[in-house]
């Protein structure tokens, strides 16, 4: 077993948490071909994305308290095994209804990685240290989504879309083994919580009534929703509207992920001189600039790949600065029930993202306008949430000196 504070533990946690994003990013190039294969419309195919996010959100409310009672490792391993089984069902689906249902099951298992990865970081580190570690973890974790769409695009062309789900199932099995034999249990025994309904409701009520938690969670959720608006609409905009070949979709997507990694690295560097809230507001301003630029270009009917990719990359630089700070800030007040706090945080994040994704799919007009406008609105709303809530109720230790 590795030491909890070792670099390799952080890397393994990042690899485990990456399963959630991989289940989204790797199959994005396959969305149009899945629709053709299963005789499904754009809205139905996009529902496989939104239903995953909805299941991901609700499952966290369950696995968080379970992890606070039984520990992080057993719940994470069980989630990975469920994800693997659901992935096989996805690969064997012969109609869109079966695929939607199996994606929901996939989400139930996949939720364990991110929610318990965040909780594990809070178990191990203080709030200020956790912000830095989450930025490092996010940078490592982003490497997988950077190459996943490219791999997925070539798999669609060469092997068909079901091969993507088989690959995801294999990755989940591998991560179950890695967590079982490589990572110690991070939760301290004194922090174990009861599973009684009354205790669970009391814990969730205490977390949800914390203004600091609400501020960081809402700011994070809105910024993440802007990212999800891109995920939901990008394959249809880039492949169907702008004519990008599926196997090359991932190369453009890598630019977006590169922006996110740059944002993470900027946050790590600024963390030496600034407190997390100062980094957060700078990231939000960058995101508003990126989202606003994309919306302006789309409104002016400037339709090209780079009119989408470059503004979204700028938006993602800001998101890379925002997400680690808001994650650490949301959990700062709850070291004794980090699993439940992480679960409620993740539920809100995914619920908002799923709603935004469904709206993008419903109002998609065949161009980039709906997607770009939605991203811009999410960025502005995230900044407003910071100014109205976070700035007035910062997490302990996050305030400017």
XYZ file of C-alpha atoms in Angstrom:
401
model
C 0.000 0.000 0.000
C 1.125 3.532 -0.765
C 1.354 6.341 1.793
C -1.772 8.531 1.748
C 0.206 11.714 1.098
C 2.447 10.251 -1.622
C 2.409 11.551 -5.181
C 1.451 8.095 -6.429
C -1.655 8.052 -4.235
C -2.730 11.351 -5.811
C -2.087 9.919 -9.283
C -4.099 6.765 -8.537
C -6.965 8.814 -7.090
C -6.929 10.925 -10.257
C -7.063 7.787 -12.406
C -10.011 6.497 -10.372
C -11.876 9.814 -10.518
C -11.235 10.025 -14.289
C -13.681 7.178 -14.947
C -16.614 9.592 -14.662
C -15.336 12.035 -17.320
C -14.162 9.164 -19.527
C -17.704 7.767 -19.639
C -18.732 11.080 -21.216
C -15.777 12.197 -23.302
C -14.816 8.902 -24.928
C -18.175 8.339 -26.602
C -18.841 11.918 -27.762
C -17.571 11.241 -31.331
C -19.966 8.279 -31.487
C -23.184 10.231 -30.809
C -24.151 10.848 -34.458
C -23.350 7.262 -35.534
C -25.223 5.861 -32.520
C -28.279 7.779 -33.637
C -28.044 6.272 -37.108
C -27.400 2.743 -35.810
C -30.283 2.791 -33.324
C -32.672 4.884 -35.486
C -32.804 7.610 -32.833
C -33.110 11.381 -33.165
C -30.696 13.995 -31.851
C -32.744 14.601 -28.709
C -32.887 10.885 -27.867
C -29.159 10.418 -28.385
C -28.338 13.453 -26.244
C -30.601 11.954 -23.580
C -28.001 9.188 -23.109
C -25.685 11.968 -21.940
C -28.183 13.788 -19.743
C -29.544 10.579 -18.176
C -25.990 9.646 -17.244
C -25.581 12.990 -15.478
C -28.943 12.622 -13.717
C -28.092 9.123 -12.482
C -24.645 10.340 -11.516
C -26.233 13.088 -9.422
C -28.748 10.933 -7.537
C -26.296 8.076 -6.904
C -23.931 10.398 -5.074
C -26.569 11.070 -2.431
C -26.429 7.335 -1.663
C -22.751 6.478 -1.988
C -21.603 9.530 0.026
C -23.348 8.496 3.281
C -22.440 4.834 2.647
C -18.789 5.862 2.418
C -19.097 7.901 5.619
C -20.259 4.718 7.338
C -18.199 1.922 5.744
C -15.182 3.809 4.349
C -14.200 5.132 0.937
C -12.567 2.024 -0.554
C -15.355 -0.603 -0.424
C -17.947 1.762 -1.915
C -15.573 2.882 -4.661
C -14.702 -0.714 -5.595
C -18.376 -1.727 -5.674
C -19.187 1.251 -7.886
C -16.497 0.329 -10.392
C -17.782 -3.245 -10.627
C -21.346 -2.029 -11.276
C -20.007 0.361 -13.925
C -18.239 -2.517 -15.685
C -21.399 -4.634 -15.874
C -23.484 -1.706 -17.129
C -20.862 -0.946 -19.794
C -21.271 -4.437 -21.261
C -25.044 -3.924 -21.403
C -24.461 -0.611 -23.225
C -22.293 -2.369 -25.788
C -24.984 -4.997 -26.429
C -27.890 -2.513 -26.718
C -29.967 -2.873 -29.879
C -32.308 0.071 -29.298
C -32.037 3.542 -27.809
C -34.261 2.696 -24.825
C -31.916 -0.064 -23.649
C -28.924 2.205 -24.106
C -30.546 4.987 -22.065
C -31.377 2.565 -19.231
C -27.901 1.017 -19.195
C -26.316 4.480 -19.204
C -28.298 5.236 -16.065
C -26.927 2.063 -14.435
C -23.457 3.025 -15.591
C -23.845 6.355 -13.834
C -24.881 4.702 -10.575
C -21.540 2.909 -10.466
C -19.438 5.668 -11.972
C -20.501 8.226 -9.358
C -18.419 6.512 -6.672
C -15.095 7.635 -8.175
C -15.506 11.444 -8.179
C -17.527 11.785 -4.966
C -15.188 9.579 -2.948
C -12.066 10.964 -4.586
C -13.045 14.456 -3.385
C -13.873 13.088 0.053
C -10.521 11.275 0.242
C -8.626 14.483 -0.496
C -10.551 16.232 2.293
C -9.816 13.267 4.597
C -6.089 13.633 4.017
C -5.506 17.399 3.723
C -6.518 20.736 5.288
C -8.855 23.034 3.279
C -6.027 25.216 1.893
C -3.883 22.177 1.051
C -6.914 20.437 -0.436
C -7.407 23.281 -2.946
C -3.838 22.787 -4.219
C -4.098 18.984 -4.281
C -7.420 19.125 -6.145
C -5.832 21.386 -8.753
C -2.967 18.890 -9.152
C -5.419 15.982 -9.228
C -7.557 17.778 -11.834
C -4.509 18.350 -14.047
C -3.578 14.669 -13.953
C -7.187 13.578 -14.385
C -7.617 15.816 -17.435
C -4.993 13.892 -19.382
C -7.400 10.987 -19.933
C -10.254 13.108 -21.372
C -7.682 14.918 -23.525
C -6.982 11.762 -25.520
C -10.257 9.885 -24.933
C -12.299 11.523 -27.744
C -9.477 10.899 -30.226
C -9.327 7.230 -29.233
C -13.121 7.068 -29.290
C -13.242 8.613 -32.765
C -10.880 6.042 -34.221
C -12.718 3.223 -32.422
C -16.030 4.368 -33.934
C -14.550 4.336 -37.428
C -12.592 1.087 -37.055
C -14.546 -1.034 -34.564
C -17.981 0.566 -34.143
C -19.418 2.457 -31.197
C -20.034 -0.622 -28.924
C -16.248 -1.085 -28.622
C -16.066 2.174 -26.658
C -18.274 0.805 -23.890
C -16.306 -2.441 -23.726
C -13.116 -0.409 -23.279
C -14.748 1.641 -20.509
C -15.818 -1.549 -18.732
C -12.265 -2.884 -18.865
C -10.917 0.361 -17.407
C -13.422 0.156 -14.546
C -12.300 -3.381 -13.687
C -8.676 -2.252 -13.698
C -9.427 0.662 -11.358
C -11.300 -1.643 -8.959
C -8.115 -3.702 -8.627
C -5.896 -0.603 -8.307
C -8.006 0.868 -5.504
C -8.233 -2.483 -3.717
C -4.488 -3.177 -3.605
C -2.852 0.245 -3.987
C -4.641 2.866 -1.892
C -5.061 2.748 1.914
C -8.429 3.626 3.484
C -8.208 7.432 3.926
C -11.131 7.990 6.327
C -10.329 8.212 10.041
C -12.428 5.773 12.114
C -13.629 8.596 14.393
C -15.407 10.206 11.429
C -17.691 7.240 10.723
C -21.335 8.298 10.571
C -24.597 6.512 11.272
C -26.799 5.270 8.422
C -30.016 5.971 10.306
C -32.415 8.044 8.222
C -32.720 10.661 10.949
C -28.947 11.091 11.125
C -28.615 11.260 7.332
C -31.306 13.906 7.038
C -29.760 15.855 9.898
C -26.356 15.794 8.193
C -27.747 16.859 4.829
C -29.791 19.611 6.470
C -26.706 20.941 8.250
C -24.702 20.925 5.020
C -27.448 22.480 2.885
C -28.012 25.295 5.389
C -24.358 26.348 5.308
C -24.225 29.524 3.174
C -20.551 29.041 2.408
C -21.233 25.539 1.069
C -24.144 26.784 -1.036
C -22.089 29.597 -2.534
C -19.154 27.463 -3.601
C -21.412 24.659 -4.820
C -23.621 26.907 -6.938
C -20.620 28.730 -8.438
C -19.016 25.397 -9.303
C -22.238 23.960 -10.719
C -22.849 26.884 -13.050
C -19.264 26.886 -14.338
C -19.436 23.107 -14.829
C -22.810 23.494 -16.590
C -21.086 25.711 -19.164
C -18.623 22.890 -19.799
C -21.469 20.389 -20.045
C -23.313 22.608 -22.515
C -20.269 22.216 -24.752
C -20.097 18.462 -24.154
C -23.782 18.087 -24.997
C -23.691 20.110 -28.194
C -20.116 19.930 -29.500
C -20.326 16.690 -31.482
C -23.436 17.876 -33.338
C -21.989 21.346 -33.923
C -18.500 20.234 -34.956
C -19.343 16.990 -36.792
C -22.820 17.578 -38.239
C -22.758 21.373 -38.715
C -19.084 22.208 -39.332
C -18.103 18.940 -41.024
C -15.333 17.666 -38.725
C -14.596 13.962 -39.284
C -15.363 11.813 -36.176
C -11.800 10.513 -35.940
C -10.479 14.092 -35.777
C -13.061 15.370 -33.309
C -10.796 14.387 -30.415
C -7.954 16.561 -31.698
C -10.110 19.658 -31.335
C -11.436 18.392 -28.029
C -7.824 18.069 -26.838
C -7.480 21.854 -27.253
C -10.385 22.299 -24.838
C -8.885 19.939 -22.291
C -5.525 21.656 -22.778
C -7.163 24.917 -21.730
C -8.486 23.226 -18.604
C -5.029 21.868 -17.740
C -3.502 25.323 -18.267
C -6.107 26.735 -15.870
C -5.207 24.090 -13.279
C -1.504 24.888 -13.614
C -2.184 28.625 -13.292
C -4.191 27.927 -10.131
C -1.330 25.869 -8.679
C 1.182 28.618 -9.431
C -1.026 31.433 -8.134
C -1.656 29.381 -4.992
C 1.821 30.365 -3.809
C 0.884 34.052 -3.641
C -2.920 34.213 -3.507
C -5.646 32.605 -1.406
C -8.175 30.362 -3.208
C -10.949 32.980 -3.406
C -8.633 35.410 -5.223
C -7.786 32.696 -7.761
C -11.484 31.869 -8.073
C -12.625 35.349 -9.071
C -9.851 35.636 -11.671
C -10.926 32.326 -13.187
C -14.542 33.443 -13.374
C -13.602 36.609 -15.247
C -11.641 34.537 -17.802
C -14.624 32.191 -18.255
C -17.015 35.090 -18.824
C -14.647 36.470 -21.480
C -14.454 33.104 -23.291
C -18.195 32.434 -23.162
C -19.050 35.968 -24.236
C -16.672 35.790 -27.198
C -18.176 32.529 -28.472
C -21.733 33.851 -28.135
C -20.818 37.080 -29.943
C -19.218 35.198 -32.848
C -22.208 32.862 -33.161
C -24.659 35.771 -33.047
C -22.657 37.439 -35.840
C -22.967 34.169 -37.824
C -19.226 33.583 -37.817
C -19.446 29.835 -38.238
C -16.102 28.036 -38.196
C -14.375 25.414 -36.063
C -12.001 27.959 -34.543
C -14.841 30.361 -33.709
C -15.980 27.602 -31.348
C -12.700 26.020 -30.211
C -10.661 29.115 -29.321
C -13.339 30.826 -27.173
C -14.158 27.514 -25.487
C -10.470 26.982 -24.724
C -10.380 30.405 -23.050
C -13.548 29.512 -21.148
C -11.906 26.267 -19.997
C -8.790 28.057 -18.730
C -11.115 29.906 -16.372
C -12.957 26.717 -15.421
C -9.634 25.052 -14.634
C -8.954 27.844 -12.142
C -12.480 27.789 -10.684
C -13.328 24.121 -10.087
C -10.523 23.112 -7.653
C -11.111 26.187 -5.472
C -14.872 25.681 -5.297
C -14.515 21.952 -4.550
C -12.179 22.621 -1.626
C -14.280 25.550 -0.402
C -17.508 23.536 -0.406
C -15.973 20.781 1.756
C -13.958 23.047 4.039
C -16.489 23.119 6.890
C -17.204 19.358 6.934
C -14.125 17.232 7.734
C -16.317 14.974 9.904
C -18.772 14.152 7.086
C -16.827 14.826 3.904
C -18.602 11.978 2.093
C -22.062 13.469 2.605
C -20.834 16.985 1.769
C -19.118 15.732 -1.381
C -22.277 13.804 -2.318
C -24.559 16.835 -1.982
C -22.001 18.944 -3.820
C -21.817 16.399 -6.654
C -25.592 15.975 -6.790
C -26.102 19.704 -7.263
C -23.314 19.939 -9.820
C -24.634 17.076 -11.929
C -28.309 18.043 -11.595
C -27.600 21.551 -12.885
C -25.393 20.167 -15.678
C -27.988 17.581 -16.740
C -30.680 20.264 -16.913
C -28.477 22.514 -19.039
C -27.573 19.585 -21.298
C -31.231 18.737 -21.929
C -31.982 22.396 -22.742
C -29.121 22.521 -25.261
C -30.421 19.340 -26.893
C -34.025 20.552 -26.935
C -33.301 23.995 -28.420
C -30.460 22.957 -30.757
C -31.084 24.766 -34.059
C -28.449 23.083 -36.209
C -25.871 25.857 -35.614
C -23.551 26.811 -32.746
C -25.775 29.659 -31.489
C -27.734 27.789 -28.795
C -24.658 26.082 -27.375
C -22.576 29.280 -27.373
C -25.315 31.397 -25.782
C -25.867 28.815 -23.057
C -22.146 28.687 -22.214
C -22.041 32.480 -21.951
C -25.092 32.594 -19.668
C -23.609 29.923 -17.387
C -20.344 31.865 -17.042
C -22.130 35.110 -16.147
C -24.393 33.278 -13.666
C -21.356 31.647 -11.996
C -19.733 35.057 -11.531
C -22.983 36.433 -10.087
C -23.135 33.513 -7.638
C -19.609 34.291 -6.485
C -20.346 37.990 -5.966
C -23.642 37.412 -4.156
C -22.737 34.378 -2.011
C -19.086 33.338 -1.925
C -17.623 36.823 -1.557
C -19.868 37.451 1.459
C -19.388 34.011 3.020
C -15.931 32.655 2.120
C -14.718 29.331 3.494
C -12.477 29.458 6.590
C -8.895 30.159 5.592
C -9.902 31.210 2.062
C -10.285 34.942 2.799
C -7.775 37.480 1.426
C -5.343 38.654 4.115
